[in-house]
Every structure is written in structure tokens, then in C-alpha cells.
Tab-separated table of C-alpha atoms and ligand atoms in Angstrom:
chain	number	residue	atom	x	y	z
A	1220	UNK	CA	-68.660	63.779	65.855
A	1221	UNK	CA	-67.486	62.805	69.350
A	1222	UNK	CA	-63.887	63.576	70.373
A	1223	UNK	CA	-61.323	61.215	68.766
A	1224	UNK	CA	-60.695	57.940	70.615
A	1225	UNK	CA	-57.591	58.351	72.813
A	1226	UNK	CA	-56.458	54.737	72.675
A	1227	UNK	CA	-57.021	51.239	73.983
A	1228	UNK	CA	-58.925	50.504	77.177
A	1229	UNK	CA	-58.146	46.778	77.409
A	1230	UNK	CA	-57.183	43.712	75.415
A	1231	UNK	CA	-58.926	40.407	76.178
A	1232	UNK	CA	-57.304	37.095	75.330
A	1233	UNK	CA	-57.755	33.389	75.982
A	1234	UNK	CA	-55.542	31.375	78.300
A	1235	UNK	CA	-55.621	27.725	79.297
A	1236	UNK	CA	-54.159	27.041	82.765
A	1237	UNK	CA	-55.226	29.851	85.140
A	1238	UNK	CA	-52.352	29.472	87.623
A	1239	UNK	CA	-49.743	29.504	84.865
A	1240	UNK	CA	-51.374	32.590	83.345
A	1241	UNK	CA	-51.459	34.328	86.731
A	1242	UNK	CA	-47.816	33.551	87.470
A	1243	UNK	CA	-46.577	34.710	84.071
A	1244	UNK	CA	-48.263	38.107	84.126
A	1245	UNK	CA	-47.848	38.961	87.816
A	1246	UNK	CA	-44.460	37.448	88.617
A	1247	UNK	CA	-42.546	37.628	85.362
A	1248	UNK	CA	-44.077	40.691	83.716
A	1249	UNK	CA	-44.760	42.444	87.015
A	1250	UNK	CA	-48.360	43.407	86.345
A	1251	UNK	CA	-50.933	43.560	89.110
A	1252	UNK	CA	-53.964	41.269	89.213
A	1253	UNK	CA	-56.537	44.034	89.545
A	1254	UNK	CA	-59.650	41.871	89.343
A	1255	UNK	CA	-60.318	38.203	89.983
A	1256	UNK	CA	-63.758	37.429	88.671
A	1257	UNK	CA	-65.513	34.918	86.416
A	1258	UNK	CA	-66.546	35.052	82.792
A	1259	UNK	CA	-70.067	36.500	83.105
A	1260	UNK	CA	-71.210	34.356	80.158
A	1261	UNK	CA	-69.546	31.201	81.535
A	1262	UNK	CA	-69.358	31.658	85.326
A	1263	UNK	CA	-67.519	28.376	85.944
A	1264	UNK	CA	-64.328	29.881	84.476
A	1265	UNK	CA	-62.117	32.745	85.580
A	1266	UNK	CA	-61.784	36.163	84.067
A	1267	UNK	CA	-58.536	37.811	85.193
A	1268	UNK	CA	-57.669	41.470	84.707
A	1269	UNK	CA	-54.017	42.509	84.862
A	1270	UNK	CA	-52.843	46.108	84.800
A	1271	UNK	CA	-50.924	48.828	86.586
A	1272	UNK	CA	-51.358	49.397	90.309
A	1273	UNK	CA	-54.678	51.205	89.879
A	1274	UNK	CA	-56.071	49.163	86.986
A	1275	UNK	CA	-55.942	52.232	84.745
A	1276	UNK	CA	-57.554	52.103	81.290
A	1277	UNK	CA	-54.837	51.572	78.698
A	1278	UNK	CA	-52.939	49.114	80.923
A	1279	UNK	CA	-55.486	46.283	81.157
A	1280	UNK	CA	-54.799	42.867	79.708
A	1281	UNK	CA	-57.596	40.460	80.584
A	1282	UNK	CA	-57.915	36.709	80.144
A	1283	UNK	CA	-60.652	34.160	79.956
A	1284	UNK	CA	-58.922	31.142	81.484
A	1285	UNK	CA	-60.356	28.009	79.896
A	1286	UNK	CA	-58.335	25.033	81.199
A	1287	UNK	CA	-59.393	22.779	78.324
A	1288	UNK	CA	-59.025	25.295	75.486
A	1289	UNK	CA	-57.056	24.021	72.544
A	1290	UNK	CA	-54.308	26.195	71.126
A	1291	UNK	CA	-55.506	28.927	68.753
A	1292	UNK	CA	-54.107	29.488	65.329
A	1293	UNK	CA	-53.439	33.119	64.497
A	1294	UNK	CA	-54.575	34.361	61.096
A	1295	UNK	CA	-56.484	37.034	59.273
A	1296	UNK	CA	-59.128	38.865	61.283
A	1297	UNK	CA	-57.242	38.643	64.551
A	1298	UNK	CA	-54.978	40.682	66.755
A	1299	UNK	CA	-51.609	39.088	66.065
A	1300	UNK	CA	-49.463	40.895	68.647
A	1301	UNK	CA	-50.041	42.889	71.808
A	1302	UNK	CA	-47.316	45.377	72.695
A	1303	UNK	CA	-46.414	46.901	76.058
A	1304	UNK	CA	-44.664	50.203	76.434
A	1305	UNK	CA	-41.505	50.460	78.547
A	1306	UNK	CA	-38.724	53.005	78.845
A	1307	UNK	CA	-36.301	52.897	75.943
A	1308	UNK	CA	-33.396	52.120	78.338
A	1309	UNK	CA	-35.276	49.125	79.780
A	1310	UNK	CA	-35.090	46.895	76.712
A	1311	UNK	CA	-31.833	45.257	77.859
A	1312	UNK	CA	-33.351	44.600	81.287
A	1313	UNK	CA	-36.356	42.903	79.694
A	1314	UNK	CA	-34.274	40.844	77.323
A	1315	UNK	CA	-32.231	39.511	80.245
A	1316	UNK	CA	-35.284	38.965	82.444
A	1317	UNK	CA	-37.169	36.994	79.811
A	1318	UNK	CA	-34.159	34.927	78.743
A	1319	UNK	CA	-33.303	34.032	82.334
A	1320	UNK	CA	-36.881	32.778	82.760
A	1321	UNK	CA	-36.358	30.515	79.746
A	1322	UNK	CA	-38.528	32.593	77.414
A	1323	UNK	CA	-37.122	32.860	73.876
A	1324	UNK	CA	-36.845	36.497	72.802
A	1325	UNK	CA	-36.650	37.825	69.284
A	1326	UNK	CA	-34.899	41.153	68.907
A	1327	UNK	CA	-36.281	42.599	65.722
A	1328	UNK	CA	-34.929	45.530	63.784
A	1329	UNK	CA	-36.178	48.897	64.963
A	1330	UNK	CA	-39.792	49.444	63.977
A	1331	UNK	CA	-40.525	53.065	63.086
A	1332	UNK	CA	-37.467	54.086	65.119
A	1333	UNK	CA	-38.329	52.129	68.260
A	1334	UNK	CA	-36.702	48.977	69.637
A	1335	UNK	CA	-38.932	45.916	69.857
A	1336	UNK	CA	-38.555	42.638	71.764
A	1337	UNK	CA	-40.958	39.897	70.709
A	1338	UNK	CA	-41.823	36.851	72.794
A	1339	UNK	CA	-44.795	34.663	73.674
A	1340	UNK	CA	-46.681	33.810	76.847
A	1341	UNK	CA	-47.091	30.165	77.992
A	1342	UNK	CA	-50.150	29.778	75.725
A	1343	UNK	CA	-48.298	31.089	72.695
A	1344	UNK	CA	-49.874	34.566	72.763
A	1345	UNK	CA	-47.563	36.935	70.886
A	1346	UNK	CA	-46.332	39.811	73.033
A	1347	UNK	CA	-43.905	42.665	72.504
A	1348	UNK	CA	-42.177	45.223	74.672
A	1349	UNK	CA	-41.393	48.440	72.860
A	1350	UNK	CA	-39.051	51.147	74.128
A	1351	UNK	CA	-41.189	54.249	73.904
A	1352	UNK	CA	-41.738	55.925	77.248
A	1353	UNK	CA	-39.732	58.143	79.560
A	1354	UNK	CA	-39.578	57.986	83.337
A	1355	UNK	CA	-41.411	55.582	85.624
A	1356	UNK	CA	-44.937	54.292	85.041
A	1357	UNK	CA	-47.599	56.626	86.461
A	1358	UNK	CA	-48.900	53.914	88.798
A	1359	UNK	CA	-46.109	51.359	89.256
A	1360	UNK	CA	-47.159	48.028	90.718
A	1361	UNK	CA	-46.113	48.055	94.378
A	1362	UNK	CA	-45.825	44.275	94.764
A	1363	UNK	CA	-43.815	43.831	91.591
A	1364	UNK	CA	-40.355	42.301	91.460
A	1365	UNK	CA	-39.690	44.526	88.441
A	1366	UNK	CA	-38.126	47.833	89.583
A	1367	UNK	CA	-40.417	50.794	88.844
A	1368	UNK	CA	-38.002	52.329	86.329
A	1369	UNK	CA	-38.221	49.188	84.175
A	1370	UNK	CA	-41.919	48.557	84.772
A	1371	UNK	CA	-44.510	48.208	82.053
A	1372	UNK	CA	-46.304	51.537	81.582
A	1373	UNK	CA	-49.299	50.036	79.842
A	1374	UNK	CA	-49.989	49.141	76.253
A	1375	UNK	CA	-48.051	50.552	73.360
A	1376	UNK	CA	-50.685	49.164	71.015
A	1377	UNK	CA	-51.663	46.117	69.017
A	1378	UNK	CA	-51.019	44.658	65.586
A	1379	UNK	CA	-54.057	43.539	63.600
A	1380	UNK	CA	-53.540	40.820	61.016
A	1381	UNK	CA	-55.703	41.668	58.043
A	1382	UNK	CA	-56.355	40.383	54.544
A	1383	UNK	CA	-56.906	43.909	53.256
A	1384	UNK	CA	-56.450	47.425	54.408
A	1385	UNK	CA	-58.968	49.994	53.170
A	1386	UNK	CA	-62.105	49.057	55.086
A	1387	UNK	CA	-60.303	48.665	58.411
A	1388	UNK	CA	-58.529	51.975	57.791
A	1389	UNK	CA	-61.885	53.622	57.174
A	1390	UNK	CA	-63.178	52.506	60.585
A	1391	UNK	CA	-59.993	53.526	62.405
A	1392	UNK	CA	-60.034	56.921	60.721
A	1393	UNK	CA	-63.658	57.423	61.671
A	1394	UNK	CA	-62.685	56.647	65.288
A	1395	UNK	CA	-60.074	59.391	65.269
A	1396	UNK	CA	-56.942	57.530	64.191
A	1397	UNK	CA	-54.742	58.693	61.348
A	1398	UNK	CA	-52.190	56.725	59.373
A	1399	UNK	CA	-48.862	57.987	60.670
A	1400	UNK	CA	-46.300	55.638	59.122
A	1401	UNK	CA	-45.971	52.617	56.901
A	1402	UNK	CA	-43.264	50.106	56.113
A	1403	UNK	CA	-43.885	47.339	53.597
A	1404	UNK	CA	-47.142	45.676	54.606
A	1405	UNK	CA	-47.293	47.351	58.042
A	1406	UNK	CA	-49.433	50.477	58.358
A	1407	UNK	CA	-49.380	52.399	61.637
A	1408	UNK	CA	-52.397	54.331	62.844
A	1409	UNK	CA	-51.997	56.763	65.737
A	1410	UNK	CA	-54.764	58.389	67.719
A	1411	UNK	CA	-55.052	62.034	66.765
A	1412	UNK	CA	-56.033	62.725	70.392
A	1413	UNK	CA	-52.787	61.311	71.737
A	1414	UNK	CA	-50.662	64.355	72.299
A	1415	UNK	CA	-53.321	66.407	74.004
A	1416	UNK	CA	-54.825	63.647	76.124
A	1417	UNK	CA	-51.988	61.466	77.353
A	1418	UNK	CA	-48.857	63.265	76.321
A	1419	UNK	CA	-46.916	60.050	75.814
A	1420	UNK	CA	-48.813	58.064	73.233
A	1421	UNK	CA	-49.593	55.259	75.675
A	1422	UNK	CA	-51.934	52.645	74.146
A	1423	UNK	CA	-52.557	54.850	71.143
A	1424	UNK	CA	-51.062	52.831	68.267
A	1425	UNK	CA	-52.813	50.329	66.022
A	1426	UNK	CA	-50.699	48.625	63.385
A	1427	UNK	CA	-52.462	46.960	60.478
A	1428	UNK	CA	-50.300	44.173	59.071
A	1429	UNK	CA	-51.621	43.039	55.703
A	1430	UNK	CA	-50.891	39.346	55.252
A	1431	UNK	CA	-52.843	38.174	52.256
A	1432	UNK	CA	-51.017	34.823	52.246
A	1433	UNK	CA	-52.636	33.780	55.540
A	1434	UNK	CA	-56.005	32.166	56.105
A	1435	UNK	CA	-58.512	33.133	58.789
A	1436	UNK	CA	-57.374	32.415	62.324
A	1437	UNK	CA	-58.942	29.970	64.740
A	1438	UNK	CA	-59.687	31.164	68.281
A	1439	UNK	CA	-58.167	29.190	71.122
A	1440	UNK	CA	-55.698	29.603	73.942
A	1441	UNK	CA	-53.123	32.231	73.046
A	1442	UNK	CA	-55.606	34.103	70.831
A	1443	UNK	CA	-56.768	37.648	71.432
A	1444	UNK	CA	-60.545	37.571	71.720
A	1445	UNK	CA	-61.134	41.304	71.231
A	1446	UNK	CA	-59.608	44.718	71.747
A	1447	UNK	CA	-61.391	47.554	73.524
A	1448	UNK	CA	-61.038	51.266	72.912
A	1449	UNK	CA	-61.661	53.764	75.677
A	1450	UNK	CA	-64.187	56.547	76.110
A	1451	UNK	CA	-64.634	58.676	79.206
A	1452	UNK	CA	-68.282	57.995	79.981
A	1453	UNK	CA	-71.679	56.689	78.885
A	1454	UNK	CA	-72.590	59.822	76.912
A	1455	UNK	CA	-69.435	59.610	74.812
A	1456	UNK	CA	-70.037	55.908	74.239
A	1457	UNK	CA	-73.565	56.547	72.972
A	1458	UNK	CA	-72.284	59.294	70.702
A	1459	UNK	CA	-69.789	56.827	69.207
A	1460	UNK	CA	-72.505	54.213	68.814
A	1461	UNK	CA	-74.465	56.665	66.671
A	1462	UNK	CA	-71.439	57.890	64.720
A	1463	UNK	CA	-70.216	54.379	63.857
A	1464	UNK	CA	-73.652	53.292	62.654
A	1465	UNK	CA	-72.983	55.524	59.643
A	1466	UNK	CA	-70.423	52.914	58.511
A	1467	UNK	CA	-73.157	50.254	58.550
A	1468	UNK	CA	-71.443	48.384	61.368
A	1469	UNK	CA	-73.543	46.009	63.403
A	1470	UNK	CA	-73.125	47.394	66.941
A	1471	UNK	CA	-74.467	45.745	70.108
A	1472	UNK	CA	-76.554	47.596	72.686
A	1473	UNK	CA	-74.691	48.830	75.783
A	1474	UNK	CA	-73.737	45.938	78.079
A	1475	UNK	CA	-72.940	46.358	81.768
A	1476	UNK	CA	-69.552	44.754	82.481
A	1477	UNK	CA	-69.604	45.930	86.132
A	1478	UNK	CA	-66.241	47.739	85.889
A	1479	UNK	CA	-67.108	49.497	82.622
A	1480	UNK	CA	-69.906	49.629	80.080
A	1481	UNK	CA	-69.358	48.136	76.652
A	1482	UNK	CA	-70.516	48.094	73.073
A	1483	UNK	CA	-69.093	45.667	70.524
A	1484	UNK	CA	-68.842	45.404	66.753
A	1485	UNK	CA	-66.748	43.457	64.268
A	1486	UNK	CA	-64.657	45.699	62.052
A	1487	UNK	CA	-64.785	44.791	58.334
A	1488	UNK	CA	-61.466	42.895	58.497
A	1489	UNK	CA	-62.891	40.535	61.115
A	1490	UNK	CA	-61.395	41.783	64.412
A	1491	UNK	CA	-63.870	42.173	67.271
A	1492	UNK	CA	-63.760	45.767	68.559
A	1493	UNK	CA	-65.257	47.002	71.815
A	1494	UNK	CA	-65.706	50.526	73.109
A	1495	UNK	CA	-65.530	50.627	76.922
A	1496	UNK	CA	-66.049	53.442	79.403
A	1497	UNK	CA	-63.328	54.562	81.837
A	1498	UNK	CA	-65.943	54.534	84.583
A	1499	UNK	CA	-66.814	53.115	87.080
A	1500	UNK	CA	-63.431	51.321	87.235
A	1501	UNK	CA	-62.096	48.533	89.436
A	1502	UNK	CA	-62.361	49.981	92.936
A	1503	UNK	CA	-66.162	49.722	92.866
A	1504	UNK	CA	-66.526	46.385	94.679
A	1505	UNK	CA	-63.262	46.235	96.670
A	1506	UNK	CA	-60.760	48.775	97.936
A	1507	UNK	CA	-57.930	50.012	95.724
A	1508	UNK	CA	-55.437	48.437	98.165
A	1509	UNK	CA	-56.815	44.918	97.922
A	1510	UNK	CA	-57.657	44.729	94.209
A	1511	UNK	CA	-57.515	41.199	92.875
A	1512	UNK	CA	-57.145	39.404	96.206
A	1513	UNK	CA	-60.669	37.988	96.475
A	1514	UNK	CA	-63.049	36.459	93.946
A	1515	UNK	CA	-65.539	39.182	93.014
A	1516	UNK	CA	-68.915	38.421	91.457
A	1517	UNK	CA	-71.546	40.748	90.043
A	1518	UNK	CA	-74.691	41.078	92.197
A	1519	UNK	CA	-76.701	38.767	89.940
A	1520	UNK	CA	-74.198	35.921	90.442
A	1521	UNK	CA	-73.705	36.372	94.231
A	1522	UNK	CA	-76.523	33.942	95.067
A	1523	UNK	CA	-74.564	31.231	93.230
A	1524	UNK	CA	-71.231	32.065	94.903
A	1525	UNK	CA	-70.687	28.718	96.658
A	1526	UNK	CA	-71.387	26.777	93.449
A	1527	UNK	CA	-69.057	29.030	91.440
A	1528	UNK	CA	-66.282	28.815	94.048
A	1529	UNK	CA	-66.426	25.031	93.725
A	1530	UNK	CA	-66.333	25.149	89.938
A	1531	UNK	CA	-63.269	27.363	89.476
A	1532	UNK	CA	-59.887	25.767	90.246
A	1533	UNK	CA	-58.034	27.026	93.338
A	1534	UNK	CA	-55.300	29.539	92.539
A	1535	UNK	CA	-52.579	31.287	94.537
A	1536	UNK	CA	-51.499	34.838	94.006
A	1537	UNK	CA	-47.891	34.380	95.037
A	1538	UNK	CA	-46.953	38.015	95.374
A	1539	UNK	CA	-49.518	38.421	98.143
A	1540	UNK	CA	-47.138	36.498	100.413
A	1541	UNK	CA	-44.433	39.078	99.957
A	1542	UNK	CA	-46.535	41.914	101.387
B	660	ZN	ZN1	-63.698	43.556	76.639
């Protein structure tokens, strides 16, 4: 068996208005736009990648921005919440920051001993900040209005909304997760590689929330399209592809996503899983200092650049002005 999966690589969701999406994640949440590209399967629409200053795996929230997407309806077989990790002492800062921006915030009871703030992005995507980390983020976003000590470190994890539990648990356990806690219908799985690999548990939690009363969700704006787990390189990815075949999962061949290589499969509960490599990363087609400032296209779309630039709506990265 390959080494246990350390945690999430990225989460990909659907937005409607690209400018509104950009403003929310860069200005309000203080993330960096680390790649401005198009959806490779639909090159007339944007694909944005937000993350820490370096675009590190485990910090990457990405969006397909489809201006005419109708609102999704979250249900079984979907990721129902995406949680960011911040310092425990920063929860009050975030509550104030979100409220003063007019974003309703729900302060839930502590979840497994950690404070949680729940809110939604402009498309209704459910987000959380969870007080879990110590110190400043490893790569704080330089352009951010959010002081480094309060900055988002990366993902805490995600919550999967499921109609059952056993089959999803079997896949997570095969991938190197172990059930660490449970409370009512919420079952927490934690990467068994966490302590050794990252030291702080960043992006290493998957909660399975069993909600048998719900129906299947409908994808649309505000929905999470898929979640991606990280592996170091191509060899480890291929080893996982072989190992997971034993569970009779239908796994795609390796796809080149320019900034990482990917395989995909649907876990038995219905959530689309991806396994993505840490390499080559985001500084492959632009310098680390200028990530996200220009529209980047893969080589096979470069010949259509002028057409694509006319198709995608103009956008402004406001924090660029402050530099
Ligand atoms: Zn992906």
C-alpha cells in the first residue's frame, strides 16, 4: 500500500459572477488569486484558484465561474461545507470582519472541542472557519488586508453529506484516514499521516454527516463540484490508482491539469473525489511573485487566446492596485 493520504489538495466549487467571487475570496477572506485560467473543458469560462501566498496544496479553493449558473441545492452525495483553519484566538476577529461586511455568521457550539463560525459566500456556498492552528500561516498572503496572525492557514477539512456511512468510511480508511471522533450523525475521519507529515493537521479532516432525511443534491452555483486529495508525485498517484481499484471504484486515467496531474472517481456515497499531485505547482507558467495577475492558458489553448480573451468577462483584481 502507498503511504496514507496526508490531506486535501484542493476543493473545486461553482460560482456565478466571476468578479463577485474574486472580490469575496481575495478582499474579504484575504486569500491570494494564485491562478487565473479557464475551464479546460469549457474555455469560455474562468477557472480561478485561490490559496496562500505560494498556492500550496491544502490551501487551494478553486472555482468554475459560470455567470448563468442557477443556484445549486445541497443534498446527499455532496460536500456540504468547506472549512478553513485559523488560529483559535482569531475567531472573534473573523466574526467581526464577516458581520461588518454584512455576512450573517452562525456561531455553533464547539465541534469536537474546536470553535466554529459558519457562513456562506455570495453564491450560497457553505463555509466555516475553525479555530485550530497556532501561530501565523506558513505563507501568509502579502497583499491581504487580513493581518498575518489572523490569516487563513489553509483548509481544516470538509463535511460530506451522505445517505449512509459504511461504504464511504471504507474508502476513506483505505486512503489512510481513521475515524477519530463522532457526535450524533457526524463522524470525523483524520488522516493517519497527519502528525508526521504536517504537524498541525492542516486539511486533514473529513467529516461524514449522515442525513438520511435529505434527497440527492443538485449541482449549481454554490455547490462543491469535487474535492481533491494530495499525493507527492506521479508514482504515488499511480500506486493509489492501483490500490483503490481493489474497492471496485471506477477510476479515470491520469489527466494533465497543467499545475498538477489528476485521477478522479466517485466514492460510493456519490461525492466526486480526485487525487492530485503536489507537482509541478503554480509557478510553472508565471513567476511566484506575479501569480494570478495574467490570464494563463495551457499550450494547447494558446492559439485560441484572442478568442478566449473576448469570451471571458473582464475582471479586476483590486488588491493589485495596493502594491
Ligand atoms: Zn480538481
